[in-house]
Amino acid sequence: MKCIKSISGMKNFSRMQHSQGFKIGFVPTMGYLHKGHLSLVEIAKRNADKVVVSIFVNPTQFGPNEDLDRYPRNINRDKKILSGMGVDALFLPSKKMMYPEGYLTYVEVERLSKILCGASRPKHFRGVTTVVLKLFNIIEPDIAVFGEKDYQQAVIIKRMVSDLNLNVRIFTGKIVREDDGIAMSSRNTYLSSDERKRAAVLYKSLLLAKDLVKSGEKNCKKIKNRMKKLIKSEGGKIDYVEIVHSESLESLLSIEDKARAVVAVWIGKTRLIDNMQLK
Ligand code: PAF
């Protein structure tokens, strides 16, 4: 596996692959890899000839009081995992390279960036779309793979790709869960052992919603109230519990085919998100 630290080196690598007729599959990450990331790499491998992974803890998607400094990092372990999986190139840009002094340009997907996670993290998605667009411009992937754990992020990226006529096809990978159902996330490492047990309530609340829908409940308000009650019973502090249309992310009053439950909950000092298709 080639470890590439410069933007020009990354561009050269990609151009070389394209000139030989290879399709590039790209998985952007912030590192501290877990099985969720690895499932995305597998999707890239199945759908492209060469796989590029990036690791960059992107400062512009963290708010002033968020966890940028303590975000978990273990680059040597990540390198071993990726080379063991047959990844062709790992792109490791520095903050200075991605955002040199005088940097002023951002891209924002309106409306979708302001709701759900965007309501409590106002500049988060602007940072995500900006860095992803920069990475797409540098790597020029034919396909790129995002995880459904960050469901809103995947919807926003697809919107950006379509609105800006980008030449990349977006694939999404299903949520990978621990045995107790908690969605794999680098942020799970922040949880104490007691919090870790209580964090399974996000998944339980989604299963509850799915069961209620299966038993014929159509009223979203009633379903959300039951979910909230369950989350609070485990000491979770709710940021949002919503049932939305899976493409527009508009809040639904009544269950329909594309209904998706999405939750953001504080367990202690850690904010966790999860989601599930209800039908
Ligand atoms: O999902 C993530 O890890 C990040 O938001 C991404 C897509 C790598 C952009 O920094």
XYZ file of C-alpha atoms and ligand atoms in Angstrom:
289
model
C 0.000 0.000 0.000
C 1.294 3.430 -0.963
C 1.089 6.088 1.767
C 0.709 9.442 0.062
C 1.060 12.675 2.011
C 1.063 15.322 -0.692
C -1.802 16.547 -2.867
C 0.363 16.433 -5.995
C 1.453 12.855 -5.148
C -2.193 11.821 -4.739
C -3.209 13.467 -8.027
C -0.334 11.719 -9.846
C -1.294 8.337 -8.393
C -4.927 8.752 -9.506
C -4.006 9.972 -12.985
C -1.663 7.019 -13.425
C -4.456 4.586 -12.473
C -6.955 6.258 -14.794
C -4.453 6.331 -17.682
C -4.182 2.547 -17.328
C -7.963 2.220 -17.483
C -8.461 1.422 -13.784
C -11.554 2.559 -11.888
C -10.837 4.139 -8.509
C -12.990 3.426 -5.457
C -12.601 5.874 -2.565
C -13.431 5.595 1.150
C -12.974 8.866 3.092
C -12.434 8.384 6.839
C -11.191 10.190 9.919
C -9.239 7.097 10.971
C -9.370 4.961 14.133
C -10.858 2.316 11.891
C -13.443 -0.244 12.956
C -15.415 -2.963 11.171
C -17.876 -0.363 9.838
C -15.085 1.315 7.857
C -13.758 -2.039 6.686
C -17.148 -2.987 5.263
C -16.975 0.232 3.186
C -13.523 -0.746 1.918
C -14.963 -4.139 0.875
C -17.695 -2.356 -1.118
C -15.044 -0.191 -2.822
C -12.991 -3.299 -3.654
C -16.007 -5.044 -5.194
C -16.941 -2.044 -7.342
C -13.596 -0.616 -8.481
C -10.147 -1.793 -9.613
C -8.051 0.291 -7.196
C -8.995 1.435 -3.713
C -7.930 4.693 -2.071
C -8.684 5.420 1.594
C -8.105 8.832 3.166
C -7.517 9.529 6.840
C -7.981 13.157 7.802
C -9.532 14.460 11.006
C -11.216 17.409 9.362
C -11.197 20.478 11.651
C -13.900 22.372 9.743
C -16.605 19.864 10.653
C -16.037 20.230 14.418
C -17.696 23.020 16.386
C -15.700 25.130 18.898
C -16.707 22.994 21.913
C -16.582 19.635 20.185
C -14.108 16.746 20.343
C -11.536 17.672 17.640
C -8.564 17.476 20.022
C -9.574 14.268 21.718
C -10.861 12.505 18.571
C -9.220 9.046 18.760
C -6.217 8.459 16.501
C -3.987 5.410 15.822
C -2.414 5.796 12.441
C 0.007 2.858 12.669
C -2.764 0.417 13.520
C -4.946 1.862 10.708
C -2.098 1.479 8.184
C -1.625 -2.198 9.094
C -5.343 -2.924 8.793
C -5.654 -1.214 5.410
C -2.578 -2.772 3.870
C -3.785 -6.178 5.137
C -7.039 -5.576 3.256
C -5.228 -4.898 -0.013
C -5.936 -1.161 -0.159
C -3.810 0.389 -2.924
C -3.227 3.874 -1.522
C -3.718 5.686 1.761
C -3.996 9.462 1.478
C -2.836 11.283 4.616
C -3.000 15.019 4.008
C -2.055 17.505 6.712
C -4.336 20.237 8.030
C -2.016 22.887 6.586
C -2.188 21.323 3.163
C -5.982 21.054 3.113
C -6.579 24.487 4.666
C -3.554 26.696 3.986
C -3.390 30.181 5.433
C -5.919 32.438 3.746
C -8.342 29.573 3.037
C -11.849 31.023 2.422
C -13.953 28.677 0.310
C -16.776 26.428 1.553
C -19.561 24.494 -0.103
C -22.909 24.047 1.607
C -25.987 21.989 0.779
C -28.818 24.234 1.929
C -31.786 23.088 4.057
C -30.505 19.506 4.492
C -27.483 20.860 6.397
C -29.603 22.790 8.880
C -31.945 20.080 10.177
C -31.425 17.081 12.522
C -27.685 17.001 13.362
C -27.279 20.350 11.588
C -29.585 22.044 14.094
C -27.248 21.379 17.019
C -24.022 21.337 14.942
C -24.536 24.433 12.736
C -21.354 24.322 10.607
C -20.778 20.569 10.724
C -22.135 19.614 7.299
C -20.572 22.643 5.621
C -17.230 21.266 6.843
C -18.078 17.752 5.654
C -19.185 18.768 2.145
C -16.204 21.090 1.767
C -13.628 18.465 2.684
C -15.359 15.725 0.684
C -15.498 17.937 -2.419
C -11.795 18.765 -1.971
C -10.972 15.064 -1.601
C -13.031 14.230 -4.695
C -11.160 16.909 -6.670
C -7.790 15.586 -5.523
C -8.485 11.847 -5.862
C -10.973 11.945 -8.756
C -12.629 8.694 -7.717
C -15.097 6.882 -9.970
C -17.018 5.696 -6.942
C -17.010 6.718 -3.274
C -18.450 4.829 -0.321
C -20.127 6.287 2.791
C -21.623 4.539 5.812
C -25.338 4.621 6.608
C -24.570 5.227 10.282
C -24.082 8.855 9.261
C -27.315 8.706 7.285
C -27.865 12.460 6.961
C -24.268 12.883 5.786
C -24.812 10.310 3.011
C -28.023 12.049 1.859
C -26.239 15.419 1.813
C -23.250 14.074 -0.136
C -25.572 12.515 -2.732
C -27.366 15.865 -3.064
C -24.048 17.699 -3.529
C -22.863 15.203 -6.153
C -26.113 15.554 -8.078
C -26.426 19.353 -7.720
C -22.800 20.021 -8.715
C -22.738 17.391 -11.521
C -19.751 15.592 -10.019
C -18.387 12.553 -11.865
C -18.520 10.159 -8.954
C -21.059 7.468 -8.062
C -21.979 7.278 -4.393
C -22.430 3.898 -2.713
C -23.592 3.424 0.869
C -22.728 0.641 3.292
C -25.122 -0.776 5.897
C -24.568 -0.025 9.580
C -22.264 -2.556 11.258
C -23.352 -3.270 14.845
C -21.807 -4.712 17.990
C -23.456 -7.799 19.578
C -25.792 -5.640 21.687
C -26.852 -3.661 18.613
C -24.871 -0.460 19.192
C -23.693 0.981 15.858
C -19.914 0.847 15.464
C -18.360 4.291 15.803
C -14.937 5.654 16.693
C -16.728 7.765 19.328
C -17.869 4.652 21.251
C -14.371 4.646 22.786
C -15.383 7.716 24.847
C -18.003 5.710 26.760
C -17.369 4.358 30.266
C -18.406 0.727 30.761
C -21.696 1.787 32.366
C -22.395 4.275 29.557
C -21.449 1.662 26.977
C -24.210 -0.631 28.336
C -26.755 2.200 28.403
C -25.832 3.271 24.846
C -27.602 0.183 23.470
C -30.847 2.093 24.130
C -30.472 3.951 20.809
C -30.733 0.657 18.927
C -33.493 -0.593 21.254
C -35.534 2.551 20.565
C -35.194 2.002 16.802
C -36.274 -1.635 17.165
C -39.234 -0.472 19.234
C -40.244 1.916 16.430
C -39.925 -0.879 13.875
C -42.028 -3.236 16.018
C -44.726 -0.612 16.509
C -44.867 -0.057 12.742
C -45.033 -3.816 12.172
C -47.965 -4.074 14.551
C -49.832 -1.450 12.512
C -49.045 1.853 14.282
C -48.920 4.676 11.729
C -48.904 7.755 13.943
C -45.309 9.070 14.033
C -45.913 11.231 17.105
C -47.038 8.220 19.135
C -44.066 6.161 17.944
C -41.602 8.982 18.763
C -43.101 9.408 22.242
C -42.591 5.708 22.989
C -39.002 5.921 21.724
C -38.283 9.019 23.837
C -39.714 7.392 26.958
C -37.477 4.361 26.485
C -34.351 6.480 25.850
C -34.984 8.609 28.933
C -35.511 5.495 31.068
C -31.834 4.632 30.380
C -30.680 8.147 31.259
C -30.128 9.220 27.635
C -30.474 12.963 26.948
C -32.311 13.436 23.677
C -30.966 15.778 21.001
C -33.592 14.582 18.516
C -35.830 11.605 17.843
C -37.409 11.913 14.407
C -39.175 9.904 11.747
C -38.285 11.284 8.341
C -38.629 10.559 4.646
C -35.439 8.676 3.774
C -34.586 10.896 0.778
C -35.897 14.393 1.565
C -35.323 13.990 5.341
C -38.639 15.849 5.840
C -40.361 15.003 9.099
C -43.316 12.615 8.630
C -46.667 12.693 10.447
C -47.711 9.258 9.308
C -45.684 6.139 8.440
C -45.074 5.546 4.739
C -42.799 3.229 2.735
C -39.719 5.457 2.933
C -40.021 6.200 6.664
C -36.719 6.181 8.550
C -36.254 6.714 12.270
C -33.206 8.836 13.152
C -31.939 9.563 16.653
C -29.199 11.616 18.326
C -28.749 11.049 22.042
C -26.251 12.135 24.662
C -25.029 9.287 26.835
C -23.033 11.133 29.487
C -20.766 13.517 27.591
C -20.881 11.549 24.338
C -23.332 12.340 21.564
C -24.303 9.219 19.599
C -26.415 8.860 16.453
C -28.223 5.938 14.865
C -31.026 5.263 12.388
C -33.179 2.529 10.896
C -35.516 2.062 7.971
C -38.953 1.323 9.457
C -40.526 -0.622 6.597
O -17.778 10.246 8.068
C -16.633 10.708 8.300
O -15.760 10.035 8.851
C -16.322 12.141 7.885
O -17.427 12.974 8.049
C -15.762 12.245 6.449
C -16.777 11.792 5.412
C -14.488 11.424 6.330
C -15.401 13.698 6.144
O -14.440 14.198 7.008
